[in-house]
Coordinates of C-alpha atoms in Angstrom, one line a residue:
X1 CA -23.1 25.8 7.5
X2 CA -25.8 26.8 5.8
X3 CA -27.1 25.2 2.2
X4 CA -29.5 22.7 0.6
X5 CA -29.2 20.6 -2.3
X6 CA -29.7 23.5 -4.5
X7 CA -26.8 25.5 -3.2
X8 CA -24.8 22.3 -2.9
X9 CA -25.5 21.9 -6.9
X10 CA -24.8 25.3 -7.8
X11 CA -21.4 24.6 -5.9
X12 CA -21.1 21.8 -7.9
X13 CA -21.4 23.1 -11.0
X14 CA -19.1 26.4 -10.4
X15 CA -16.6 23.3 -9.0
X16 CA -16.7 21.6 -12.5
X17 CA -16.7 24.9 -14.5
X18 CA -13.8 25.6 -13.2
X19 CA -12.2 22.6 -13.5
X20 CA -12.9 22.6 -17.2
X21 CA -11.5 26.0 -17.8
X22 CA -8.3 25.6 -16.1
X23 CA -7.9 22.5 -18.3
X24 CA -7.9 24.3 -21.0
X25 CA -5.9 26.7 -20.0
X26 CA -3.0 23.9 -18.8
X27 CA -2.7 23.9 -22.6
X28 CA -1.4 27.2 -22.8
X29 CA 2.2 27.8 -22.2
X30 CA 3.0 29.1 -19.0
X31 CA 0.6 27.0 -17.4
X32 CA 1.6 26.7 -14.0
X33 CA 1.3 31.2 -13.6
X34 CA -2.3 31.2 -14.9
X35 CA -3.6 28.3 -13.5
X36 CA -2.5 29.8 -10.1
X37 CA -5.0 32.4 -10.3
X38 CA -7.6 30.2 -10.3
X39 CA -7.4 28.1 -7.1
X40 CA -6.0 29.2 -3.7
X41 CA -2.1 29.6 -3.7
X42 CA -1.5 26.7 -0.9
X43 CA -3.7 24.4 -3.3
X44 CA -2.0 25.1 -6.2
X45 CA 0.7 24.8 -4.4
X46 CA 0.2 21.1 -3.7
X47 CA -1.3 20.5 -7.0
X48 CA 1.8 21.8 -8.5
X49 CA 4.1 19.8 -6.4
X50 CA 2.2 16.6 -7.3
X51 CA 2.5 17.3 -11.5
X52 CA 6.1 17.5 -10.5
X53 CA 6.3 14.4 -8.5
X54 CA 4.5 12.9 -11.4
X55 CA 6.7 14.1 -14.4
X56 CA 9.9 13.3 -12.4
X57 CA 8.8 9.5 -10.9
X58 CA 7.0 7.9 -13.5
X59 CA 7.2 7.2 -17.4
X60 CA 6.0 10.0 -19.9
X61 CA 3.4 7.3 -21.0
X62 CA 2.7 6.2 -17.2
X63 CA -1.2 6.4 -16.2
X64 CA -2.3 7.1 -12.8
X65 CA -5.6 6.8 -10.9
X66 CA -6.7 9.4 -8.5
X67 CA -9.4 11.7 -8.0
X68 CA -8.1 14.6 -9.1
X69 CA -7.5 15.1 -12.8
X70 CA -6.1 18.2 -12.7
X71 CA -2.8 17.0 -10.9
X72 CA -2.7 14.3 -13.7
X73 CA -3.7 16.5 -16.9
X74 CA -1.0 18.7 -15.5
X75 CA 2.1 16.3 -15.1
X76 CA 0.9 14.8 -18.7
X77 CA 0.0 11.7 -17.3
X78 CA -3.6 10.2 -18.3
X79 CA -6.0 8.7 -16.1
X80 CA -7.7 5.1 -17.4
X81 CA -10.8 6.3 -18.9
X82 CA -13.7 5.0 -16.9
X83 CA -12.2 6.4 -13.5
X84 CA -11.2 9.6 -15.5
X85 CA -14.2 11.1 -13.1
X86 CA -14.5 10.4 -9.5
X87 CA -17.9 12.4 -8.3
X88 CA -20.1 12.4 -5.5
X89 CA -22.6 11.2 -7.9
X90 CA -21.5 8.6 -9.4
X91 CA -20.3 7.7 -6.2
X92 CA -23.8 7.9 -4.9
X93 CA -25.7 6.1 -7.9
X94 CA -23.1 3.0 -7.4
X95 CA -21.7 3.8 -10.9
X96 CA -18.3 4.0 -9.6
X97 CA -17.2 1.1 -7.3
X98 CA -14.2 0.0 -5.7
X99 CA -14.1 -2.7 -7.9
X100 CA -13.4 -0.8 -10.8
X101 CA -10.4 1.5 -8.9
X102 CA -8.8 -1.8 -8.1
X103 CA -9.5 -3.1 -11.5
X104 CA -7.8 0.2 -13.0
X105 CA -5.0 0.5 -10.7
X106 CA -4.1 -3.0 -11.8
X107 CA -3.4 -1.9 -15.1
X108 CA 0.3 -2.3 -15.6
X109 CA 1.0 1.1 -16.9
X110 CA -1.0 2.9 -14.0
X111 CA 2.5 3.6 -11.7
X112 CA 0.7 5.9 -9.4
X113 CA -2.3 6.7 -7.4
X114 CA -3.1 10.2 -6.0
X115 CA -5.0 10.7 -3.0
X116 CA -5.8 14.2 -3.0
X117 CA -9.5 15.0 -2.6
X118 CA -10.7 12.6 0.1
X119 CA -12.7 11.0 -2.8
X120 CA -10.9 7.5 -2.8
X121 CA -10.9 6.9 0.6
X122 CA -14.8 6.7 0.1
X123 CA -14.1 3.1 -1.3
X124 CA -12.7 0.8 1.8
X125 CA -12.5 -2.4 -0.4
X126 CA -10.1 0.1 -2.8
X127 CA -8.0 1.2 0.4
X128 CA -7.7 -2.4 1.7
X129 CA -6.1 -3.3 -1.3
X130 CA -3.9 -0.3 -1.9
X131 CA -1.2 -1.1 -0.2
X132 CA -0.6 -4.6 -1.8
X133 CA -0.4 -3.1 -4.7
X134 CA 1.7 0.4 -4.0
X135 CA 3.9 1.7 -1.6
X136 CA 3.1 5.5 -0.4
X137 CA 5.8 7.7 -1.3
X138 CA 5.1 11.2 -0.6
X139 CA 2.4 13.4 2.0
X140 CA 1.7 16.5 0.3
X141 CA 0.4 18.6 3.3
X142 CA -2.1 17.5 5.8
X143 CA -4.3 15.3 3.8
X144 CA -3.0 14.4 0.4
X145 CA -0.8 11.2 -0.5
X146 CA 0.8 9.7 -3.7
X147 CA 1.4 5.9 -3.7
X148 CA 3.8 4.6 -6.2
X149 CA 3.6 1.0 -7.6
X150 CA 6.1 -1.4 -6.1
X151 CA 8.2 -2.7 -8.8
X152 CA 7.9 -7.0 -8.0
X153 CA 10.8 -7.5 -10.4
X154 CA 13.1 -6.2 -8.2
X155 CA 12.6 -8.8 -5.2
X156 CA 14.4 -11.7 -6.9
X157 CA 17.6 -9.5 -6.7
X158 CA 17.5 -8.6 -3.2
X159 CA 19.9 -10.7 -1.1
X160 CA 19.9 -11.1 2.8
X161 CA 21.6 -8.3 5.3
X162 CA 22.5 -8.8 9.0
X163 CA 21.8 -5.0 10.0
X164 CA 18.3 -6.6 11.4
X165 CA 16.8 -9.7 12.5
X166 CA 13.8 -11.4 12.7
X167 CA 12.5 -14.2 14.9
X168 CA 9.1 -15.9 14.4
X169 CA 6.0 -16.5 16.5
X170 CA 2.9 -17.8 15.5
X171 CA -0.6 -18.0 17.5
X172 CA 0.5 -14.2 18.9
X173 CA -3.2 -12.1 19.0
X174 CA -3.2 -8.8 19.8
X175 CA -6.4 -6.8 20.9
X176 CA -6.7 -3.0 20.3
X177 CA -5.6 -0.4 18.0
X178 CA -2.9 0.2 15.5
X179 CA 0.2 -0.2 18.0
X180 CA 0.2 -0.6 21.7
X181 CA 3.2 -0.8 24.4
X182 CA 3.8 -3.9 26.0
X183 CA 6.6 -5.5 27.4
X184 CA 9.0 -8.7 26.1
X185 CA 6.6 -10.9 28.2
X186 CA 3.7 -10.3 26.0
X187 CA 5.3 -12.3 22.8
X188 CA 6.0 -15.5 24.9
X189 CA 8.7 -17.7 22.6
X190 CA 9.8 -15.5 20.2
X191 CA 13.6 -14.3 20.1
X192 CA 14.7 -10.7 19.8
X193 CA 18.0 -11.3 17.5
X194 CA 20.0 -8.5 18.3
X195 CA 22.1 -7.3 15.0
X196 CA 24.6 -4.9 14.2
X197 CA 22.4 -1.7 14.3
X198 CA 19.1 -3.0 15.4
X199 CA 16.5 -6.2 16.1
X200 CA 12.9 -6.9 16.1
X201 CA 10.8 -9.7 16.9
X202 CA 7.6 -10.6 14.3
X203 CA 4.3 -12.4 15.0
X204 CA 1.6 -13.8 13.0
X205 CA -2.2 -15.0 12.5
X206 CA -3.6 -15.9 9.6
X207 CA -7.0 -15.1 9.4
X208 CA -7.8 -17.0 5.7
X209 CA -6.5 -20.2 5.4
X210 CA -8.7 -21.4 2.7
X211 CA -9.7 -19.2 -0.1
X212 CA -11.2 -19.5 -4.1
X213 CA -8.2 -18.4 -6.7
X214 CA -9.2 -14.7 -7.3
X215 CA -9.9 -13.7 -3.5
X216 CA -7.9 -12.4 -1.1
X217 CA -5.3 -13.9 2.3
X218 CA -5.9 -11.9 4.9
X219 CA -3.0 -12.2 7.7
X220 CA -1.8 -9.9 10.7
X221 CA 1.7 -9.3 11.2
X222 CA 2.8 -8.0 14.7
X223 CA 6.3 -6.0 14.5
X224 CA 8.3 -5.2 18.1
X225 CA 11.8 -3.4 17.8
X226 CA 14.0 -4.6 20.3
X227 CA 16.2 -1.5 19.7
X228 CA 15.6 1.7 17.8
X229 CA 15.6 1.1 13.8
X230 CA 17.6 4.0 12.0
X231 CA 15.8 2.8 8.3
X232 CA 12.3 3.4 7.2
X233 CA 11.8 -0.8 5.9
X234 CA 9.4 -2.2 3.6
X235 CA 7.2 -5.4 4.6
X236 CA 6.7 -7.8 1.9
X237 CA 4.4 -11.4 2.0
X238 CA 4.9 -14.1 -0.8
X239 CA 2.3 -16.5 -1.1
X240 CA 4.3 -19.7 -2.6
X241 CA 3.6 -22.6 -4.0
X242 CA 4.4 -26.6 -3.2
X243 CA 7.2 -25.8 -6.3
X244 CA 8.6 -22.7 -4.9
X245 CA 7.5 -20.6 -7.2
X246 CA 5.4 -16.7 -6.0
X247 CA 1.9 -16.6 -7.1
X248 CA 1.0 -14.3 -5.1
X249 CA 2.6 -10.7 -2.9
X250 CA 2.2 -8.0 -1.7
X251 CA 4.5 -5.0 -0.3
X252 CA 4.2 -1.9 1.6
X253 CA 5.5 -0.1 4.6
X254 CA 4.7 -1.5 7.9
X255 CA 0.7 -0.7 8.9
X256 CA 0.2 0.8 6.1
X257 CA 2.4 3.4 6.3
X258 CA 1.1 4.9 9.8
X259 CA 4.0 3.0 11.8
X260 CA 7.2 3.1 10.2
X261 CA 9.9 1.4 11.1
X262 CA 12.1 4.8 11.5
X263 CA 9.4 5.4 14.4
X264 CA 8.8 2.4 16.6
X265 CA 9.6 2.3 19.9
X266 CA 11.5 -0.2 22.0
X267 CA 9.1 -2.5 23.2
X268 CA 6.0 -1.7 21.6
X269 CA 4.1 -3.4 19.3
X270 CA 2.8 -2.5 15.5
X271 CA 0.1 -4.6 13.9
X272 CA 0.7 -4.9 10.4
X273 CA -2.7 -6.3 8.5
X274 CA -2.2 -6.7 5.1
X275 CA -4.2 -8.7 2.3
X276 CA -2.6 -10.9 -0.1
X277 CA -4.6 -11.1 -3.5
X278 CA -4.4 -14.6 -5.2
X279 CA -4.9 -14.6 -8.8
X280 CA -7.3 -16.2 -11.0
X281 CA -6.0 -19.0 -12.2
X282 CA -3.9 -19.9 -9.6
X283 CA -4.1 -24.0 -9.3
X284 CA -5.5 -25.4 -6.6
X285 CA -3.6 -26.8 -3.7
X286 CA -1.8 -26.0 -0.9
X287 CA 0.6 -23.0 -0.5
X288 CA 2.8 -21.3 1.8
X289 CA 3.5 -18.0 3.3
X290 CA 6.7 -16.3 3.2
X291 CA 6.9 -12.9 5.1
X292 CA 10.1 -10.3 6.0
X293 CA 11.5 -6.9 5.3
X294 CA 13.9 -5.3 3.2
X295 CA 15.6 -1.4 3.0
X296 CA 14.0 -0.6 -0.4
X297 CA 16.9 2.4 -0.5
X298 CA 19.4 -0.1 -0.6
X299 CA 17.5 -2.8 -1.9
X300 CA 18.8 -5.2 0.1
X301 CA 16.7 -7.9 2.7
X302 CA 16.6 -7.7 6.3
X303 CA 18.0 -11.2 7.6
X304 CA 15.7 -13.3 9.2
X305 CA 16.7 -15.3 12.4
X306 CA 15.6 -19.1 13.2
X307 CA 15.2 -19.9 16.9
X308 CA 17.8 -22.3 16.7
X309 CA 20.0 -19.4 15.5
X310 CA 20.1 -20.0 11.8
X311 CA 19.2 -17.6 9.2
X312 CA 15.9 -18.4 7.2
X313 CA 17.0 -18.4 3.8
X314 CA 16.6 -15.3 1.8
X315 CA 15.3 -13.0 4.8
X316 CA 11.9 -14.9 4.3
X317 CA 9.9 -16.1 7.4
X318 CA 8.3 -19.1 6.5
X319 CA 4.9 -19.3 8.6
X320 CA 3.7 -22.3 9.8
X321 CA 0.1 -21.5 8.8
X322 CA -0.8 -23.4 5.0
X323 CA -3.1 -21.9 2.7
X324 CA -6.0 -24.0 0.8
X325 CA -6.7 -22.5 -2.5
X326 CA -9.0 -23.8 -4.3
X327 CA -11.1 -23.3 -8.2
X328 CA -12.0 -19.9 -9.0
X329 CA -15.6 -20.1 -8.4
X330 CA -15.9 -22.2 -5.7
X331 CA -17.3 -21.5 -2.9
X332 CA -14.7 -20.7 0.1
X333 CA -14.7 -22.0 3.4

């Protein structure tokens, strides 16, 4: 279309006059009828749908991050102050990073983030880490997402379940894109356990296996159903220590939501990559990794099968890969 930079900041500045006014106006009662004269009906539409999903899924005094503040302003839910604004500009000066999204979202009373104006996904280092952080919990329309923050506290009460099961393979690499078709041949070793309802079999590679305290474990996970799989399941990764104890994890749906488990196909093959952010001050030494999934409806763990036929202890997967951490600040291999 037509334009230059001058219409573009006219546009701009009609875009943020507008926002400003129906802001105010959200303070009037009866709110949701008059602010519905001021954008398109299917966008209000969504916008209204999100302030519900909002006011009924998280805490009055929850904060959320996302790039629209109206959907936010109008559920009563504030936004952490220094992403309050996502622009183009300050997108384009560098005075907005991903850094400081991920930074925010971490906050512990942030228990949402709204994708809704394709501003976000301008920050891949923020999307990486998304899902380790959140789980996505509702499309609204074509192009607009909520993720909700998965609750860690609830993983220590989740106990094992037969319905599925898991063998292991490690060393499996798999070129191309998101999923591909292949046959039982192309994971040579690994078992499909066949349980009541369902099975799969899981590969692994570990693309970080030494990292500072305060970076990230990159791994790829490599899901094939044996059978269809009637439940949509959550994929979580535990990065342990030699005591046992979780300092690091990270949940989400399988690929990132794109491939869940409700849709694969007999046969074919999902990569999962997922990032695993270790803390700080997390000591150095050697750690493992502990992968698996669980029905998050239920809240229960898928059980995990052992080639020998045993069941790894609390639906976890134990990979064979070890991971060094070392200081905070120095320098990775």
């Amino acid at each position: 279309g037509g334009g230059g930079p001058a219409r573009a900041r006219r546009a701009a500045g009609m875009a943020a006059g507008t926002a400003v006014v129906a802001a105010w106006l959200a303070t009037v009662p009866g709110t949701a009828a008059r602010l519905g004269d001021l954008v398109a009906p299917k966008q209000f539409g969504a916008m209204a749908y999100g302030a519900q999903w909002l006011a009924a899924n998280t805490a009055p005094d929850a904060q959320v991050v996302s790039d629209s503040g109206m959907v936010a302003f109008l559920a009563g839910r504030r936004i952490p102050p220094w992403v309050a604004v996502v622009s183009s500009k300050r997108i384009r000066i560098g005075d907005l990073t991903g850094t400081d999204l991920v930074a925010a979202a971490e906050l512990p009373s942030v228990a949402a983030v709204l994708l809704w104006n394709d501003q976000l996904q301008d920050f891949p280092d923020f999307m990486a880490w998304l899902p380790t952080r959140f789980v996505r919990a509702e499309r609204v329309g074509d192009d607009r997402e909520i993720w909700r923050r998965f609750d860690p506290a609830v993983i220590g009460t989740r106990q094992p379940a037969t319905f599925y099961e898991v063998a292991t393979l490690e060393g499996f690499t798999l070129a191309g894109g998101a999923a591909d078709t292949a046959t039982a041949g192309a994971l040579p070793g690994a078992r499909a356990l066949a349980g009541a309802t369902g099975g799969a079999a899981a590969g692994s590679t570990v693309e970080t296996t030494a990292v500072r305290a305060g970076e990230a474990v990159t791994l790829t996970l490599y899901w094939r159903a044996a059978r269809a799989t009637p439940a949509d399941l959550t994929v979580f990764v535990h990065v342990d220590g030699p005591a046992g104890r979780t300092v690091a994890q990270a949940d989400g749906p399988p690929a990132a939501g794109e491939w869940p488990s409700s849709a694969w196909v007999p046969g074919q093959i999902v990569v999962d990559r997922r990032a695993v952010a270790i803390p700080p001050d997390a000591p150095p030494d050697t750690y493992r990794v502990r992968v698996g999934l669980y029905d998050a409806a239920t809240s229960t763990r898928v059980g995990a099968g052992r080639p020998d036929g045993t069941l790894w202890p609390d639906g976890a997967v134990v990979l064979a890969a070890r991971i060094a951490i070392e200081a905070s600040g120095l320098p990775s291999r």
